[in-house]
Amino acid sequence: MTGHCLCLGLTPLALLCCLPLVHLDPCGLSIVPKEPAVAFRSHVVLNCSSTCSSLAHLGWETSVPKVTNEGPGWASLHISSLAVWDLEPQCYVTSTNIIEKARLHVYRFSPPEIHLGAEMVAGRQERITCNVSSLVSGSSPSDINVTLSSGGSTLSESRGSPAVGYSFVAQPTQHGQEIVCQAWLRVGLQVLNDSARATLQVWALPHSVKVSVEQLEFGVGANFTVRCSAEGNPLPELLWELPSNASVELSDRGRTVTVHSAQLAHSGTYQCLAQNRYGTSSGHVNISIVQQRHGIVTVIAVLGVISVLAGAGLIGWLVRRRFMKS
């Protein structure tokens, strides 16, 4: 006798206990991605799949133009240009009340913009600013952080504000320095980032003017060269103020002055003037031209010899004259 025969003669209530149990599988929907970050007026693709044991027909419902594709137990949604800020597409199983919503985090995030001074000049107070334009659906104000940095060091930082600034006194050494502005924006479960770079252009009046010469004293007839160097932006023009322009040669774009066969008139101050449109700076060196001492000694010695010879000649003449008289 089978088990089914045991249920004969039972009351209707007891009979229900003898019916085979039916296990209903859970039926749900899954959307990927569930909370995507979507740039305003960009496209988005969502995929919906069913966990039902039987093959279910799925569909999408949304208030914007869309393109859908369907297959056994799945359906995809493609929105080519999302132009609304608040949208929750729904995936559903046909002829049931089973639905699943996707939450779209729509955002607008423009690259950072760095603003430098119109003309940065060394020694002046200057300011750098960076601004970021952002908007996120359902988030006001935007959850954003912005930093300014240079050479790996943070100059300034703002949290929750789309703008950051940095004030400083410009230095000549900052010319060519790179400034980086970075922005981080939280959009739903994602953190987006973008950055911008700019190079400092620092103008500077001439500075560090150096005038050099191999020695400070030369003899008459010597040749010597005086050199001048200077820094500045733009590169300064070099001019000279000299004790004498006679027998003087300028070369190397005015950086060097060469004196040929120096005379006493070449003694004095050799001043180098460095100038650009932001100012003038100078440097100098004092040079002495002297008579060569060995030349004077030689002349005296020659005169001495001549005097001795002349004296000896005179004595000889006097001796011969007296001898002749006697």
XYZ file of C-alpha atoms in Angstrom:
326
model
C 0.000 0.000 0.000
C 1.359 3.387 -0.995
C 1.479 6.448 1.137
C -1.393 7.988 -0.753
C -3.785 5.353 0.616
C -3.130 6.452 4.127
C -5.055 9.656 3.502
C -8.321 7.874 2.688
C -11.171 8.516 5.075
C -9.527 11.561 6.631
C -11.379 14.774 7.239
C -10.944 17.604 4.743
C -8.619 19.462 7.170
C -6.481 16.397 7.718
C -6.536 15.744 4.017
C -4.817 19.058 3.340
C -1.885 17.896 5.419
C -1.462 14.950 3.119
C -1.122 17.123 -0.034
C 2.465 17.418 -1.358
C 4.253 20.678 -0.332
C 4.989 23.179 -3.125
C 8.214 25.225 -2.691
C 7.860 28.609 -4.419
C 11.207 30.008 -5.605
C 11.813 33.706 -4.786
C 11.431 35.918 -7.836
C 13.328 39.239 -7.985
C 15.180 41.617 -10.261
C 18.768 42.842 -10.333
C 19.987 46.036 -12.084
C 23.618 46.686 -13.039
C 24.787 49.319 -12.391
C 22.299 50.135 -9.657
C 23.368 53.742 -8.897
C 25.500 54.949 -11.784
C 27.071 58.407 -12.033
C 25.975 59.888 -15.356
C 27.239 63.139 -16.842
C 24.468 65.499 -17.945
C 23.601 64.984 -21.646
C 25.716 61.834 -21.851
C 24.516 58.268 -22.432
C 23.843 55.468 -19.971
C 23.215 51.718 -20.333
C 21.440 49.668 -17.641
C 21.046 45.896 -17.588
C 18.211 44.159 -15.729
C 18.067 40.415 -15.087
C 15.511 38.143 -13.390
C 16.176 35.654 -10.603
C 12.902 33.812 -11.276
C 13.253 30.095 -11.949
C 10.924 30.299 -14.916
C 11.674 32.429 -17.892
C 10.116 35.844 -17.330
C 9.474 38.634 -19.770
C 11.115 41.870 -18.558
C 10.552 45.489 -19.555
C 11.711 49.022 -18.743
C 9.645 52.072 -17.877
C 11.059 55.614 -17.997
C 9.888 59.099 -18.945
C 12.655 59.840 -21.441
C 13.306 58.464 -24.941
C 15.009 55.087 -24.736
C 16.140 52.023 -26.625
C 15.573 48.592 -25.074
C 16.765 45.111 -25.891
C 15.233 41.971 -24.406
C 16.023 38.332 -24.074
C 15.115 35.327 -21.876
C 15.253 36.679 -18.339
C 16.974 39.983 -19.157
C 16.379 43.428 -20.619
C 18.749 46.341 -21.278
C 18.000 50.062 -21.344
C 19.966 52.635 -23.359
C 19.427 56.389 -22.957
C 21.519 58.228 -25.528
C 21.399 61.760 -24.069
C 20.278 62.205 -20.491
C 18.845 65.711 -20.245
C 16.902 65.488 -16.962
C 18.295 65.773 -13.455
C 15.865 63.529 -11.595
C 15.223 60.131 -13.170
C 14.585 56.655 -11.706
C 14.060 54.071 -14.491
C 12.062 50.989 -13.462
C 12.619 47.413 -14.539
C 9.554 45.156 -14.228
C 8.374 41.610 -14.805
C 5.396 41.527 -17.169
C 2.000 40.700 -15.601
C 3.370 40.971 -12.062
C 3.883 43.608 -9.455
C 7.622 42.923 -9.327
C 9.650 46.079 -10.081
C 13.169 47.347 -9.366
C 14.298 50.982 -9.594
C 17.663 52.347 -10.657
C 18.841 55.640 -9.193
C 20.789 57.822 -11.609
C 23.191 60.364 -10.100
C 23.321 63.025 -12.785
C 26.180 65.512 -12.583
C 27.988 68.299 -14.378
C 31.721 68.585 -13.633
C 33.829 71.060 -15.593
C 37.659 70.903 -15.532
C 39.324 73.246 -12.997
C 40.331 76.695 -14.222
C 43.513 78.306 -12.860
C 43.661 82.101 -12.870
C 47.071 83.773 -12.589
C 47.836 87.461 -12.202
C 47.902 89.428 -15.434
C 51.577 90.274 -14.865
C 53.466 88.783 -11.947
C 56.471 90.845 -10.889
C 59.049 89.713 -8.340
C 58.652 91.473 -5.005
C 54.936 92.169 -5.439
C 51.970 90.538 -3.700
C 50.335 88.126 -6.121
C 47.400 85.698 -5.992
C 46.500 82.432 -7.729
C 42.922 81.133 -7.790
C 41.299 77.952 -9.062
C 37.575 77.533 -9.725
C 35.545 74.427 -10.479
C 31.999 74.353 -11.834
C 29.972 71.373 -10.588
C 26.382 70.283 -10.030
C 25.069 66.955 -8.750
C 21.422 65.878 -8.722
C 20.000 65.678 -5.229
C 23.113 67.226 -3.669
C 23.254 70.930 -2.826
C 25.904 72.124 -2.358
C 28.133 69.646 -4.146
C 30.445 67.471 -2.088
C 33.686 68.790 -3.568
C 37.300 69.327 -2.513
C 39.819 71.527 -4.370
C 43.575 71.887 -3.788
C 46.399 74.009 -5.200
C 49.877 72.503 -5.135
C 53.359 72.947 -6.563
C 56.269 70.558 -6.575
C 54.308 68.038 -4.532
C 53.583 70.546 -1.727
C 50.038 71.733 -1.012
C 49.694 75.513 -1.214
C 46.004 75.808 -0.340
C 42.940 73.586 0.043
C 39.169 74.016 0.272
C 36.566 71.451 1.355
C 32.973 71.888 0.256
C 33.806 74.964 -1.817
C 34.396 74.989 -5.584
C 37.096 77.694 -5.327
C 40.521 77.938 -3.717
C 43.101 80.747 -3.610
C 46.732 81.302 -2.639
C 48.456 84.651 -1.956
C 52.237 85.098 -1.946
C 55.089 87.510 -2.636
C 56.499 86.587 -6.045
C 60.182 85.645 -6.216
C 62.465 85.447 -9.282
C 63.141 81.776 -8.512
C 59.438 80.973 -9.018
C 59.643 81.712 -12.733
C 58.724 78.536 -14.628
C 57.204 76.875 -11.549
C 54.239 74.571 -12.298
C 50.967 75.046 -10.419
C 48.514 72.125 -10.198
C 44.828 72.423 -9.293
C 43.041 69.181 -8.427
C 39.336 68.687 -7.735
C 37.464 65.713 -6.280
C 33.670 65.477 -6.620
C 31.526 62.835 -4.910
C 28.709 61.622 -7.152
C 26.615 58.919 -5.492
C 28.946 56.054 -4.650
C 31.744 57.335 -6.886
C 34.414 60.002 -6.483
C 35.357 61.788 -9.691
C 38.518 63.843 -10.094
C 40.010 66.245 -12.598
C 43.010 68.563 -12.682
C 44.553 71.531 -14.483
C 48.109 72.859 -14.735
C 49.626 76.283 -15.285
C 53.171 77.686 -15.367
C 54.166 80.816 -13.457
C 55.649 83.672 -15.469
C 57.447 85.917 -12.976
C 59.029 89.098 -14.341
C 61.949 90.547 -12.409
C 64.144 93.646 -12.505
C 67.885 92.963 -12.945
C 69.600 91.475 -9.921
C 72.742 89.581 -8.896
C 74.968 91.874 -10.983
C 78.579 90.639 -10.759
C 81.655 92.392 -12.179
C 84.940 90.470 -12.189
C 88.535 90.914 -13.340
C 91.601 88.726 -12.861
C 93.379 91.367 -10.716
C 92.862 94.944 -9.575
C 96.219 96.441 -10.607
C 97.924 96.409 -14.011
C 100.984 98.007 -15.415
C 101.030 100.502 -18.250
C 100.830 98.645 -21.558
C 99.051 95.584 -20.117
C 95.954 93.957 -21.620
C 93.069 92.943 -19.352
C 89.405 91.936 -19.535
C 86.509 92.894 -17.244
C 83.421 90.668 -17.228
C 79.821 91.356 -16.147
C 76.903 88.996 -15.493
C 73.346 89.719 -14.342
C 70.026 87.958 -13.893
C 66.505 89.210 -14.559
C 63.376 88.534 -16.593
C 63.421 89.539 -19.347
C 67.187 89.092 -19.636
C 68.727 92.510 -18.951
C 70.759 94.567 -21.393
C 74.291 95.378 -20.187
C 75.861 98.834 -20.509
C 79.240 100.110 -19.265
C 80.545 103.289 -17.702
C 84.332 103.352 -18.186
C 87.181 105.672 -17.159
C 88.286 105.852 -20.815
C 86.941 104.522 -24.092
C 90.352 104.545 -25.755
C 91.641 101.110 -26.856
C 88.518 99.411 -25.431
C 86.735 96.480 -27.084
C 83.217 95.243 -26.164
C 82.289 91.616 -26.886
C 79.978 88.748 -25.903
C 76.892 90.956 -26.236
C 78.317 93.544 -23.900
C 79.302 91.089 -21.205
C 83.045 91.703 -21.499
C 85.266 94.774 -21.840
C 88.838 94.263 -23.035
C 91.444 97.011 -22.654
C 94.439 96.839 -24.980
C 97.730 98.416 -24.015
C 96.422 100.069 -20.871
C 97.386 103.639 -20.041
C 97.122 105.649 -16.856
C 93.814 107.052 -18.165
C 92.308 103.567 -17.853
C 92.553 103.717 -14.044
C 89.221 104.113 -12.283
C 85.787 102.534 -11.800
C 84.440 100.035 -14.303
C 80.652 100.051 -13.730
C 78.244 97.594 -15.370
C 74.611 98.698 -15.708
C 71.989 95.951 -16.154
C 68.573 97.172 -17.249
C 65.217 95.881 -18.479
C 61.735 97.369 -18.519
C 61.319 96.716 -14.787
C 64.385 98.621 -13.576
C 68.162 98.962 -13.423
C 70.823 97.462 -11.179
C 74.596 97.879 -11.266
C 77.893 96.460 -10.134
C 81.442 97.827 -10.339
C 85.123 97.185 -9.789
C 88.009 99.655 -9.286
C 91.145 99.071 -11.360
C 94.507 100.844 -11.026
C 97.024 101.306 -13.866
C 100.559 101.979 -12.595
C 103.946 102.654 -14.104
C 106.088 99.558 -14.143
C 108.793 99.955 -11.456
C 111.439 97.920 -13.275
C 111.182 100.347 -16.180
C 112.012 103.313 -13.930
C 114.945 101.439 -12.407
C 116.247 100.636 -15.874
C 116.096 104.272 -16.936
C 117.934 105.384 -13.776
C 120.564 102.709 -14.300
C 121.121 103.773 -17.892
C 121.430 107.397 -16.860
C 123.896 106.330 -14.169
C 126.061 104.486 -16.659
C 125.991 107.434 -19.010
C 127.009 109.724 -16.161
C 129.887 107.426 -15.186
C 131.098 107.159 -18.737
C 130.851 110.863 -19.232
C 132.765 111.486 -16.011
C 135.486 109.051 -16.987
C 135.847 110.709 -20.360
C 136.147 114.104 -18.789
C 138.839 112.944 -16.403
C 140.807 111.354 -19.253
C 140.659 114.546 -21.272
C 141.890 116.624 -18.345
C 144.811 114.220 -17.768
C 145.867 114.297 -21.398
C 145.692 118.087 -21.497
C 147.921 118.495 -18.419
C 150.373 115.975 -19.830
C 150.620 117.872 -23.081
C 151.274 121.177 -21.262
C 154.050 119.722 -19.264
